[in-house]
Coordinates of C-alpha atoms in Angstrom, one line a residue:
Chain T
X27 CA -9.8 2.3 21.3
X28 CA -9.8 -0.5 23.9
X29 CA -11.7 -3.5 24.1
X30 CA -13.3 -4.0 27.1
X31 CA -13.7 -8.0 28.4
X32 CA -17.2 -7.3 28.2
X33 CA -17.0 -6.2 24.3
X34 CA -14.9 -8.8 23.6
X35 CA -17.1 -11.5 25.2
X36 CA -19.8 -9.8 23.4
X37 CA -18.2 -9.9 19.7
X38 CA -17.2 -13.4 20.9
X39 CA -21.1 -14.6 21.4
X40 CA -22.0 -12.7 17.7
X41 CA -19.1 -14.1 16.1
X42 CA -20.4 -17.7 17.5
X43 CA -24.4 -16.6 16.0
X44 CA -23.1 -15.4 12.7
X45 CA -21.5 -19.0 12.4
X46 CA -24.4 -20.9 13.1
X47 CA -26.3 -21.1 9.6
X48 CA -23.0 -22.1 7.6
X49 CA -22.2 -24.9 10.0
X50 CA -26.2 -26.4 9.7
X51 CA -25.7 -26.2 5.9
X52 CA -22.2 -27.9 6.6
X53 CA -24.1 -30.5 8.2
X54 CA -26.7 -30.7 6.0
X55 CA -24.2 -30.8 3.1
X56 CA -22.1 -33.7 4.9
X57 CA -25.7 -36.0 5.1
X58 CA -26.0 -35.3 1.8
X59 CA -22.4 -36.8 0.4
X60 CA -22.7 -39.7 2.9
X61 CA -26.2 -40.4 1.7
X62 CA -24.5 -40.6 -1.5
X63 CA -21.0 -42.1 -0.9
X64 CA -22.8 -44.7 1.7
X65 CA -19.6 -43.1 3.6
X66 CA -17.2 -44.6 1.4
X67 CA -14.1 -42.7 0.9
X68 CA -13.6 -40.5 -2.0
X69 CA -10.9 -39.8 -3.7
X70 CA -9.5 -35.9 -5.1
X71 CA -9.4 -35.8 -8.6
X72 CA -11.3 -37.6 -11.9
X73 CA -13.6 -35.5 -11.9
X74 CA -13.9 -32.4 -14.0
X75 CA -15.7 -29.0 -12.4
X76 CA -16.2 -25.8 -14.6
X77 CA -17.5 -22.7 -13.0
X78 CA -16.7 -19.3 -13.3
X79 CA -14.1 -17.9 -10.5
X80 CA -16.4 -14.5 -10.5
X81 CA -20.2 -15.2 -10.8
X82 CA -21.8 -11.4 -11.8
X83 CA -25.1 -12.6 -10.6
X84 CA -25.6 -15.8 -8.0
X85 CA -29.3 -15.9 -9.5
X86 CA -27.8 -17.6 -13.0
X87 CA -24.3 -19.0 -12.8
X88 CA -23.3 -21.6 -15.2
X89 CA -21.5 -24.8 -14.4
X90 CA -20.1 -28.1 -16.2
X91 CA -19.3 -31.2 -14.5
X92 CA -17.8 -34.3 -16.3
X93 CA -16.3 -37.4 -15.1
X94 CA -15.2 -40.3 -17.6
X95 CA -16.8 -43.7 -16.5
X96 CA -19.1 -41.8 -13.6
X97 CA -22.6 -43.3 -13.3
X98 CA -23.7 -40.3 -11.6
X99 CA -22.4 -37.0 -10.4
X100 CA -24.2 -34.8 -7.3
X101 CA -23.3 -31.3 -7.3
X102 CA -23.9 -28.8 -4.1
X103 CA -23.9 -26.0 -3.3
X104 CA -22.1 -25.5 0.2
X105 CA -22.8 -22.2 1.2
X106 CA -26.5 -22.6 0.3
X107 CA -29.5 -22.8 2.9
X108 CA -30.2 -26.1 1.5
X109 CA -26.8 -27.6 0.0
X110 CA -28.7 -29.8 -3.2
X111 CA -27.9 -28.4 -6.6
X112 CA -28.8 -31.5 -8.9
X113 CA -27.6 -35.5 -9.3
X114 CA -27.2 -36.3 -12.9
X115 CA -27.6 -40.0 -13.7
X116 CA -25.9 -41.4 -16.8
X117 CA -28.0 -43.8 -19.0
X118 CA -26.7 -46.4 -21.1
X119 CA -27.2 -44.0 -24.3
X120 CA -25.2 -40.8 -22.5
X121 CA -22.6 -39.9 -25.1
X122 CA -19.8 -38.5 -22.7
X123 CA -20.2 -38.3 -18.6
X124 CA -21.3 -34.6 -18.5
X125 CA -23.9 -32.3 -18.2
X126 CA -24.1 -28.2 -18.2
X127 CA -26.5 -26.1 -15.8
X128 CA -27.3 -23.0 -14.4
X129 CA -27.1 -22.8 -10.4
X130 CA -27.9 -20.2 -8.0
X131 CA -25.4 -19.7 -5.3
X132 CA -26.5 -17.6 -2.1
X133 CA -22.8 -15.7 -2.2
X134 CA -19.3 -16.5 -2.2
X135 CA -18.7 -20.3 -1.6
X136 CA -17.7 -23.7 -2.3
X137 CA -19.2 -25.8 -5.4
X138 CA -18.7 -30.0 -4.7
X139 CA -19.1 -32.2 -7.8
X140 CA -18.7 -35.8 -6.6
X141 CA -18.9 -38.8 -9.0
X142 CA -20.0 -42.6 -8.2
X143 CA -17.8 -44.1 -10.6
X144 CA -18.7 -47.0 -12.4
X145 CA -17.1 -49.6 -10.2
X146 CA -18.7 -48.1 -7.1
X147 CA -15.6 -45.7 -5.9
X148 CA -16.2 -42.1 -5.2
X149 CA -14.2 -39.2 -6.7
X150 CA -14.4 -35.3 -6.1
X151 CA -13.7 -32.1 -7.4
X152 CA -14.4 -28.6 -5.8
X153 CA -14.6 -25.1 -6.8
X154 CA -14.9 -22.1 -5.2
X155 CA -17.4 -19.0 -6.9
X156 CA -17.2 -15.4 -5.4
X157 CA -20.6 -14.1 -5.7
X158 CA -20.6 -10.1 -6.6
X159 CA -23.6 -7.9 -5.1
X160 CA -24.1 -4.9 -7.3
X161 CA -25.8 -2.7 -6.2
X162 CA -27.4 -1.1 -9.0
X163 CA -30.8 -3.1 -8.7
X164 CA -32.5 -1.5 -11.8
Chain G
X11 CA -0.2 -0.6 13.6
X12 CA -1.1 -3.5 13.0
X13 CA -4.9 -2.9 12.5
X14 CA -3.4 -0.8 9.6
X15 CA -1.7 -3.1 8.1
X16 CA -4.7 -5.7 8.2
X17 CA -6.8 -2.7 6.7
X18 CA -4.3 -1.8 4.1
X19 CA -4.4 -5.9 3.4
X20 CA -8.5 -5.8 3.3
X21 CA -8.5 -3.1 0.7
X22 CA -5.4 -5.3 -1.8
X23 CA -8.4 -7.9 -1.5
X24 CA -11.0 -5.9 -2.5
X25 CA -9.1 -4.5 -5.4
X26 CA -8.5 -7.8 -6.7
X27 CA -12.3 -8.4 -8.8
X28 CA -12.1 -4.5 -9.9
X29 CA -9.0 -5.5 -11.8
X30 CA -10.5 -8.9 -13.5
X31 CA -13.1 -6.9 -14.5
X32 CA -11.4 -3.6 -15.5
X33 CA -12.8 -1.9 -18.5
X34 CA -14.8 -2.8 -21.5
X35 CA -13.4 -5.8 -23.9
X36 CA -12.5 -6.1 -27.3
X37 CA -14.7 -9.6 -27.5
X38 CA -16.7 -9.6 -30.8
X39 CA -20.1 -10.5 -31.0
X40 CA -21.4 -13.4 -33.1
X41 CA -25.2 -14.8 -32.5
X42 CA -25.5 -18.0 -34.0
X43 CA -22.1 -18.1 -35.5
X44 CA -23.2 -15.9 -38.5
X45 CA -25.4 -12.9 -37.3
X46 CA -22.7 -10.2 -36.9
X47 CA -23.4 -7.5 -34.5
X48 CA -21.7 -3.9 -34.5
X49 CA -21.1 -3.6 -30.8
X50 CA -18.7 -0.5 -31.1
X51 CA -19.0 2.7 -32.9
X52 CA -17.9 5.9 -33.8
X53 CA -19.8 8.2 -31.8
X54 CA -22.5 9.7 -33.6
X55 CA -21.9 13.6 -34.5
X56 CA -24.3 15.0 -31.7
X57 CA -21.8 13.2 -28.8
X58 CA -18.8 14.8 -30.3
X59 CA -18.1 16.8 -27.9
X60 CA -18.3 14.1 -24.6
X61 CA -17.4 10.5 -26.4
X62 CA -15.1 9.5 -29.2
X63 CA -16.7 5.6 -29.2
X64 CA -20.1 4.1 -28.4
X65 CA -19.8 0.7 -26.9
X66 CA -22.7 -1.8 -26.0
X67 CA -23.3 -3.1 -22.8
X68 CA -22.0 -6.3 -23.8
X69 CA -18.7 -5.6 -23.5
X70 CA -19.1 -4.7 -20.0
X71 CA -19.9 -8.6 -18.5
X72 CA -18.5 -11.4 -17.6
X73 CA -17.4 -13.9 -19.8
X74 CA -20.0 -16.3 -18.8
X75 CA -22.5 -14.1 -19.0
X76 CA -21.6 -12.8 -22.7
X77 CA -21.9 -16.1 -24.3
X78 CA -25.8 -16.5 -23.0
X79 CA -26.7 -14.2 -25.7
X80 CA -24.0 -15.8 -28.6
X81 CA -26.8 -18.4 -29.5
X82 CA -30.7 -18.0 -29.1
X83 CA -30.7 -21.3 -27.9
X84 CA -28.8 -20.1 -24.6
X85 CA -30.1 -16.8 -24.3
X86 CA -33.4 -17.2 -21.8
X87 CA -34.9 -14.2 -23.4
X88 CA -36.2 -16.2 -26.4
X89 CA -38.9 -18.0 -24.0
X90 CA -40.5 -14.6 -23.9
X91 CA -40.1 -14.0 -27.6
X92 CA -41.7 -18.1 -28.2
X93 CA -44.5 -16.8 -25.8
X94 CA -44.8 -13.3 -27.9
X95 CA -45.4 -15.6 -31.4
X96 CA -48.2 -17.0 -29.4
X97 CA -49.3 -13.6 -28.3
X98 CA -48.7 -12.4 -31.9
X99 CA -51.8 -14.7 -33.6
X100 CA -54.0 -14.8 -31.0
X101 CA -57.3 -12.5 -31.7
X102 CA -57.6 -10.6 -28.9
X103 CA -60.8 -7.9 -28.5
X104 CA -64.1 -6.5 -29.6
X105 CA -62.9 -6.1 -32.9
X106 CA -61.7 -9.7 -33.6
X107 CA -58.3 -9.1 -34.5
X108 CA -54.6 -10.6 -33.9
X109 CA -51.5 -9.1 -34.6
X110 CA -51.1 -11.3 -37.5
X111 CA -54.8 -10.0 -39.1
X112 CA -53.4 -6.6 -39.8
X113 CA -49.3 -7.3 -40.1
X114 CA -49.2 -11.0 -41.1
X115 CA -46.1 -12.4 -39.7
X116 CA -43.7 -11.0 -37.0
X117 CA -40.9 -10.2 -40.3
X118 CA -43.1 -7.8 -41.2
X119 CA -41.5 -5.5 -38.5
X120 CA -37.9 -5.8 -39.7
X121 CA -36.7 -2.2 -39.0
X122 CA -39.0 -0.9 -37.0
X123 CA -37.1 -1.2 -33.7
X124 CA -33.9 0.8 -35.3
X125 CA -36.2 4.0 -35.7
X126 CA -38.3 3.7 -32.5
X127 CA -39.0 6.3 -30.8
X128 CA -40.6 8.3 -33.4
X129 CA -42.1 10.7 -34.1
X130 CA -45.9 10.0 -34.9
X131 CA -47.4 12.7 -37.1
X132 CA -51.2 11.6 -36.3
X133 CA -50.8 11.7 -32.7
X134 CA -48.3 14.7 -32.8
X135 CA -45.9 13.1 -30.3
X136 CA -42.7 11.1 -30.0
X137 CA -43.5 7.6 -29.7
X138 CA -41.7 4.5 -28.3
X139 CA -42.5 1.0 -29.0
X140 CA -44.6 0.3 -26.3
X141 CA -47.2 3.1 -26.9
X142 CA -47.2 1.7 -30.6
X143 CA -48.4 -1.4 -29.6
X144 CA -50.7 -0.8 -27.2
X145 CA -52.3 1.9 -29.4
X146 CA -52.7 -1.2 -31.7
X147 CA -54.5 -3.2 -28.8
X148 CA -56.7 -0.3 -27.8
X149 CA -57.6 1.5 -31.2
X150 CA -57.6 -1.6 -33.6
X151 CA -58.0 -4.7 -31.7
X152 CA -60.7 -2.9 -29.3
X153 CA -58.8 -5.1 -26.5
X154 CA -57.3 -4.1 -23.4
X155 CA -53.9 -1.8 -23.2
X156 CA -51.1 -4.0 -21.9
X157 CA -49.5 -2.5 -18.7
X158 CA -46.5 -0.7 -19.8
X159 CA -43.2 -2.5 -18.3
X160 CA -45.4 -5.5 -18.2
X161 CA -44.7 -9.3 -19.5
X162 CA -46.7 -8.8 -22.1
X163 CA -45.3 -6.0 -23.2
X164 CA -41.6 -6.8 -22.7
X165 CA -42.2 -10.1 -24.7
X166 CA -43.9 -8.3 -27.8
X167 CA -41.2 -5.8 -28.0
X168 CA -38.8 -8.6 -27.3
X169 CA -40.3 -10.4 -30.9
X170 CA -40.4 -6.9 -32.8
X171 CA -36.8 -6.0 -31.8
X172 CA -35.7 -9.1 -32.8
X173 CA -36.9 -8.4 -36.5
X174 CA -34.5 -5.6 -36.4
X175 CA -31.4 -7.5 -34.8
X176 CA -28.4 -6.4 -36.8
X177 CA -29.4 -3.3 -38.5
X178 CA -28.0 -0.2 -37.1
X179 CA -30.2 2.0 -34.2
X180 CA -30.9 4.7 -36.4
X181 CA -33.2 7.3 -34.6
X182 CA -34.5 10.5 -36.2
X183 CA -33.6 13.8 -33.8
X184 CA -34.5 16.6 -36.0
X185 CA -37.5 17.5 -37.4
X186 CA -40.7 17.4 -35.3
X187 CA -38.6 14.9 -32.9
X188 CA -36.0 17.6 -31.7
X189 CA -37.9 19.6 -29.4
X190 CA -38.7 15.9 -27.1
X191 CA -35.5 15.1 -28.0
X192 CA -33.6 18.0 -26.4
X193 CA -36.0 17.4 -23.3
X194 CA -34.5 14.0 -22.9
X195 CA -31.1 15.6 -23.0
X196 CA -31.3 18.0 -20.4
X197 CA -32.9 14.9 -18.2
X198 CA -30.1 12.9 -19.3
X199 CA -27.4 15.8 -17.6
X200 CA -30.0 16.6 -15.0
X201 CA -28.5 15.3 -11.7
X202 CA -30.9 14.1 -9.3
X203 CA -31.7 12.1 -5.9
X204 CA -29.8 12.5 -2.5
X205 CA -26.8 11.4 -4.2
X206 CA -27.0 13.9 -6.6
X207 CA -26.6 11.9 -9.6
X208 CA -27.0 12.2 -13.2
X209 CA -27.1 9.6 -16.1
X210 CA -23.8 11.2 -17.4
X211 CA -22.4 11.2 -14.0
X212 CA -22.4 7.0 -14.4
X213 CA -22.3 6.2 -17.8
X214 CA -20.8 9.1 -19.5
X215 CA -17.9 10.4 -17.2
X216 CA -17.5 7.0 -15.3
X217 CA -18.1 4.3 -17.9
X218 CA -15.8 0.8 -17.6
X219 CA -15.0 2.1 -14.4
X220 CA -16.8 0.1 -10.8
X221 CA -19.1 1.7 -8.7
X222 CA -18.6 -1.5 -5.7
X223 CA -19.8 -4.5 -7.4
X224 CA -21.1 -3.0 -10.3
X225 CA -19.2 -2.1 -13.7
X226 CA -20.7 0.4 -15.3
X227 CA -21.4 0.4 -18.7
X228 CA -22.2 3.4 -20.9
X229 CA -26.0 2.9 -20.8
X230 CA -27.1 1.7 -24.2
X231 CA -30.7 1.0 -25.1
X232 CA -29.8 -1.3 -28.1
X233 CA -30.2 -4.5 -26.2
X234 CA -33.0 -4.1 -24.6
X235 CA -35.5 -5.5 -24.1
X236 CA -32.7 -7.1 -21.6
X237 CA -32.9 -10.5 -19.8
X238 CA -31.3 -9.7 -16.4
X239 CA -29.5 -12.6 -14.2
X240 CA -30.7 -10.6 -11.5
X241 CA -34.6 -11.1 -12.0
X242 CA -34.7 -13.9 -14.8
X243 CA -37.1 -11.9 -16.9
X244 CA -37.2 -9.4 -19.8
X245 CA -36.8 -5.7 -18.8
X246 CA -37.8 -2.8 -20.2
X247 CA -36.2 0.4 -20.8
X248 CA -38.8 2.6 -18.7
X249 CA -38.5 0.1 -15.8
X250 CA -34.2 0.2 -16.2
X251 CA -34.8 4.0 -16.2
X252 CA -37.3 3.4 -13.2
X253 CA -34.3 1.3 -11.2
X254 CA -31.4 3.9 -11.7
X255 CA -33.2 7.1 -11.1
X256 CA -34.6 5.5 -8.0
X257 CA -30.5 4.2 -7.0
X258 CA -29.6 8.0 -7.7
X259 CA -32.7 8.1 -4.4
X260 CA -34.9 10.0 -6.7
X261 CA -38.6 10.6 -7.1
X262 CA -39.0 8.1 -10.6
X263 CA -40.7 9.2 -13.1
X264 CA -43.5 7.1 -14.3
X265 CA -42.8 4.5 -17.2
X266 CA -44.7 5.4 -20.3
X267 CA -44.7 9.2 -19.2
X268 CA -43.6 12.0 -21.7
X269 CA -40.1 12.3 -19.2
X270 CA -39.0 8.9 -19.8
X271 CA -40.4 8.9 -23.6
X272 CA -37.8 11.6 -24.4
X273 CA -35.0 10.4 -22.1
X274 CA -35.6 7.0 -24.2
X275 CA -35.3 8.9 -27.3
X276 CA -32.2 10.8 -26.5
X277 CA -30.5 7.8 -24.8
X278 CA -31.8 5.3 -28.0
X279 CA -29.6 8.3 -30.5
X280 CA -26.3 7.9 -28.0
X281 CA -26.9 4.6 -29.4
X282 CA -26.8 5.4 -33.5
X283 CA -24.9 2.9 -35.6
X284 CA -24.6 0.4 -32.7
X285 CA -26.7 -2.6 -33.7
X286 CA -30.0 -3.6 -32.3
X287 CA -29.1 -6.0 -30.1
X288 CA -32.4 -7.0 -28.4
X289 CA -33.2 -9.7 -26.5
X290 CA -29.9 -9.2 -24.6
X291 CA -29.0 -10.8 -22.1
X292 CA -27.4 -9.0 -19.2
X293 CA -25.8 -9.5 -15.4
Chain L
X24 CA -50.0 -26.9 -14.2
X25 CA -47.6 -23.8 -14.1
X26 CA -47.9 -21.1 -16.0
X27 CA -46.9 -20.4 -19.3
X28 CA -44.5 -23.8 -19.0
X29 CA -42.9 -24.5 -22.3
X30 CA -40.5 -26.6 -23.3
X31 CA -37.9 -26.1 -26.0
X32 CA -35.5 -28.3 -27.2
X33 CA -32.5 -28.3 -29.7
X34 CA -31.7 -31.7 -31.3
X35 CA -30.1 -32.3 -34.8
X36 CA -32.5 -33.7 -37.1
X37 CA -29.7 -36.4 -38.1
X38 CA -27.1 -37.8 -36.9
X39 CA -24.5 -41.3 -38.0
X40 CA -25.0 -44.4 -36.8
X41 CA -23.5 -44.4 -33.4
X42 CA -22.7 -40.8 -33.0
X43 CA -22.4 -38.8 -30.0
X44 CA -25.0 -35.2 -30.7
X45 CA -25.3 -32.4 -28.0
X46 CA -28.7 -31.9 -27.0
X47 CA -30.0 -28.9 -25.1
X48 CA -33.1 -28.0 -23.0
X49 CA -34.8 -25.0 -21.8
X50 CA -37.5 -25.2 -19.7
X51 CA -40.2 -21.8 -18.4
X52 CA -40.4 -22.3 -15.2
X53 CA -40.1 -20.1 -12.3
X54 CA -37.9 -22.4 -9.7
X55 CA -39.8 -21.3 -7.1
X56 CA -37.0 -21.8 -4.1
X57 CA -39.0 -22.4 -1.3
X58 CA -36.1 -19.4 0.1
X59 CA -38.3 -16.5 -0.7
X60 CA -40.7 -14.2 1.4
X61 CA -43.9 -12.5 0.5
X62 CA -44.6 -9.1 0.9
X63 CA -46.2 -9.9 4.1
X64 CA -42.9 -11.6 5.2
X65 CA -44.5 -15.3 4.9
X66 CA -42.8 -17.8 2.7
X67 CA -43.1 -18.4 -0.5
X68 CA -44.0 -22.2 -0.9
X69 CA -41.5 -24.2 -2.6
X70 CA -42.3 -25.2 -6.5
X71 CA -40.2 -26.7 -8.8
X72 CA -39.1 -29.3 -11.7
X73 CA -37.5 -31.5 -9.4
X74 CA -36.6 -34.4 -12.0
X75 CA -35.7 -34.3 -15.7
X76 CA -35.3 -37.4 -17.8
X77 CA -34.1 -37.9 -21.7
X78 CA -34.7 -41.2 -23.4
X79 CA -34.0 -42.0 -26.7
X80 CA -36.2 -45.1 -28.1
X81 CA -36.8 -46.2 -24.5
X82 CA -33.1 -46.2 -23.3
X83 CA -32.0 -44.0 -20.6
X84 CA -29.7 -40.5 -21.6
X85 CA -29.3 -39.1 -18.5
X86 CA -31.5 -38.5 -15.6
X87 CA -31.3 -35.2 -13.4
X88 CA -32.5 -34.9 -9.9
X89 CA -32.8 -31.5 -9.2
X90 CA -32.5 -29.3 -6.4
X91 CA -34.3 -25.6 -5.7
X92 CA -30.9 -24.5 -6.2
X93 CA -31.6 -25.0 -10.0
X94 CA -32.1 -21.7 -12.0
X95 CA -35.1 -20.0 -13.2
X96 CA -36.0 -21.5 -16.6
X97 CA -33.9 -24.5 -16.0
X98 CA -31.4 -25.1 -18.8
X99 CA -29.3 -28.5 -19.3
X100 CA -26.8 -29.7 -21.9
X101 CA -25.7 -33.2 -22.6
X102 CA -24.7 -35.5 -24.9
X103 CA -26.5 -38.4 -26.5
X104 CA -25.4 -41.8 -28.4
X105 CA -27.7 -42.4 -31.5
X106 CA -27.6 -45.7 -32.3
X107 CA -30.3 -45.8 -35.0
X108 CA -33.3 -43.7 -35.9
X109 CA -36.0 -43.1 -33.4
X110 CA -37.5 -40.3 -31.2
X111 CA -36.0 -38.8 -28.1
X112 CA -38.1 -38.2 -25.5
X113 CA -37.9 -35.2 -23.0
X114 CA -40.0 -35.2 -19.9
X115 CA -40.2 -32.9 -16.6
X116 CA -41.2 -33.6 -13.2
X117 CA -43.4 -30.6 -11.4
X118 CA -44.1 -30.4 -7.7
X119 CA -47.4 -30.0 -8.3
X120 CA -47.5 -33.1 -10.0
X121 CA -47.8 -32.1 -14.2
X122 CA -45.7 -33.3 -16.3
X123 CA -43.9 -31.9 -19.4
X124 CA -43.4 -33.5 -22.3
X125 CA -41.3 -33.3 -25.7
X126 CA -40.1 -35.5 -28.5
X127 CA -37.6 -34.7 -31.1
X128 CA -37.5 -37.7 -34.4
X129 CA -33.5 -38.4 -35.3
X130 CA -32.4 -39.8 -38.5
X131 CA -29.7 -41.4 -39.1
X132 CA -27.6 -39.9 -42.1

């Protein structure tokens, strides 16, 4: 079969509607760390990121983050509609720089854990989850 | 050619999760780090012909999801059972009466799950659970019937199965039981739907094997009632039922009705000497 | 209030001087997304626990700020320094403005 240049312009312009969401979430996900990091760099590494590399269900999908001397950690979600998972905020009494959750992830994407370490430097770790869709809905 | 070759590339992707997930695994089950659970089997004598072991559903998720139901704490299902205890003493009804006024506590129904269905000789009919209970509520309490894959329901059942958890499904098939018993076997090889399926067909013939996303697992009853990922809530076995004979694009069968009381009955003895399992918690 | 909201909590009962315990939480709550459409293809308003907070004796654990992205029935595991005896104090944050509220006594052993 050949493509016409008026199929191809047309797959072009869908391609470029398909991608529109996911880049808004980008954005949305890219306010989010700068209203966190102040837009200070952040370094790779330091911080710890568990999740599963095979989710069975995005509804319920459990994740760890822990980051020696972090005050707080944000996690997000970067393939979600709205990218904000939770911030967890270490008190004085916190007995090790880490927290377990449950998340829901809209499909297969990117999890971000970012730290604000104690002396005010940013550190990041990132993840990525394939989401499975049975299709079995009982 | 090259489309081909991106095509042939495509399907190596796709083939990649089937193999992480292939088959069922040898993980053993511990609740609490001390409640034991007999998750595999040797198939009982009336399934000699079709399967050598009986396996739980268990074995068939992720990693992540088994270990929600390795400590009660973890395993979402025991806010239904915390809301059924509450359920349990509170009179309900024209005739004043909890739970508790006729059974006292909830141990009092250790064992009952492992036998249910049953046959009832008053009512002369196979029984499950859920008709138990809500011929409680309507004959003794004088209160309202529960609807039958509702909350309610799935939470009570939830705290009664858990009475049981550990001791071996153990349900009757002779005797008065046999005749609704060999009706829920000929449902359970009748295939239905536009996609011409029946249970066997899935969990019998295809078992550990994918069918896409999903892994099928052999079909137990013996952890339900199940938390599901999917809907964060208890489900019950009528409504599971409900959901695969409508994916086989079926006419369903009603929950509670005399088709899916015997197809629980016969699927519950594919189950015997698995343990009750219930609350599970499942993908 | 929410329905059928209720807290559970799983604390050790003691714990030595200065040790570091795991606590874990469980919360009913449906997490409503804000995502979700009715039958009638409307939207489902948005209605959540949006901020969890653990003291212990008035000192700070850990804080969570959390998103709709947050599970049903919102589950969270720490860990917690107990530097003497005293009570722990667990509270959630509703959209609708209740709040829910546990407290679990330590001893120190």
């Amino acid at each position: 079969m050949e493509f016409s240049r008026r199929d191809t312009l047309a797959l072009g312009l869908g391609a470029a509607a398909l991608t529109v969401l996911p880049i808004r979430a980008l954005a949305a996900a890219d306010d989010a760390i700068a209203a966190f990091t102040g837009g200070a760099d952040v370094a790779e590494g330091g911080v710890t990121l568990t999740a599963p590399e095979i989710a069975e269900n995005g509804n319920t999908v459990p994740i760890s983050v822990e980051a020696e001397g972090a005050a707080e950690i944000m996690v997000l979600a970067m393939g979600n509609p709205t990218p904000g998972v939770a911030t967890f905020k270490f008190g004085e009494l916190a007995g090790a720089h880490s927290a377990s959750t449950r998340i829901r992830l809209a499909g297969t994407q990117d999890v971000v854990a970012i730290a604000k370490m104690a002396d005010g430097s940013f550190a990041k770790a990132s993840s990525t989850v394939k989401v499975t869709i049975g299709g079995c809905g009982g | 050619m090259k489309f081909k070759a991106r095509t042939a590339f495509a399907a190596l992707l796709l083939s990649v999760p089937a193999v992480a997930f292939a088959d069922a695994d040898d993980d053993k089950l511990v609740i609490n780090g001390d409640l034991e659970i007999v998750t595999k089997a040797p198939a009982p004598a009336h399934l000699s012909d079709s399967l050598d072991e009986i396996m739980s559903g268990w074995h068939f998720r992720s990693d992540e999801t088994q270990a929600l139901e390795m400590d009660d704490f973890d395993n979402p299902g025991m806010i239904f059972v915390d809301q059924a205890i509450e359920a349990w003493n509170t009179v309900e009804g024209a005739a004043g009466k909890s739970c508790a006024s006729c059974h006292e506590g909830p141990e009092n129904m250790a064992g009952v799950r492992a036998v249910y269905p049953k046959w009832n000789e008053t009512a002369g009919e196979v029984r499950t659970l859920e008709m138990q209970v809500n011929d409680c509520r309507t004959s003794r309490m004088e209160a309202d019937a529960w609807k039958y894959t509702g909350g309610d329901m799935a939470s009570m059942v939830a705290l009664v199965t858990l009475q049981s958890r550990g001791m071996p499904v153990n349900v009757a098939i002779d005797g008065p039981a046999q005749a609704t018993w060999e009706q829920g076997k000929e449902l359970y090889y009748t295939r239905t739907g536009q996609l011409d399926l029946s249970c066997a067909s899935c969990h019998e013939q295809n078992y550990g094997n994918m069918i896409r996303a999903d892994h099928l697992s052999q079909g137990q009853i013996n952890g339900f009632p199940a938390y599901r990922l999917k809907n964060s809530k208890l489900n019950s076995v009528h409504a599971r039922f409900k959901g695969c004979v409508r994916d086989t694009r079926a006419e369903t069968f009603k929950p509670g009705g005399p088709e899916f009381t015997a197809l629980e009955l016969y699927v519950a003895s594919r189950g015997n000497g698995l343990s009750v399992e219930g609350p599970s918690v499942r993908n | 209030m929410a329905e059928g909201v209720k807290p559970r909590v799983k604390a050790p009962k003691k714990a030595s001087a200065g040790e570091a315990v795991t606590i874990k939480t469980l919360i009913s709550h449906q997490m409503e997304s804000g995502q979700r459409k009715n039958k009638d293809g409307s939207i489902i308003p948005r209605s959540i626990i949006n901020r969890f907070t653990c003291e212990f004796n008035g000192k700070s654990v850990i804080e969570v700020v959390m998103e709709a992205a947050i599970s049903t029935n919102p589950y969270f595991e720490f860990e917690a320094v107990i530097p003497e005896a005293g009570d722990m104090v667990f509270t959630w944050y509703d959209d609708d403005g209740s709040v829910y509220t546990e407290t679990k006594s330590v001893a120190i052993s």
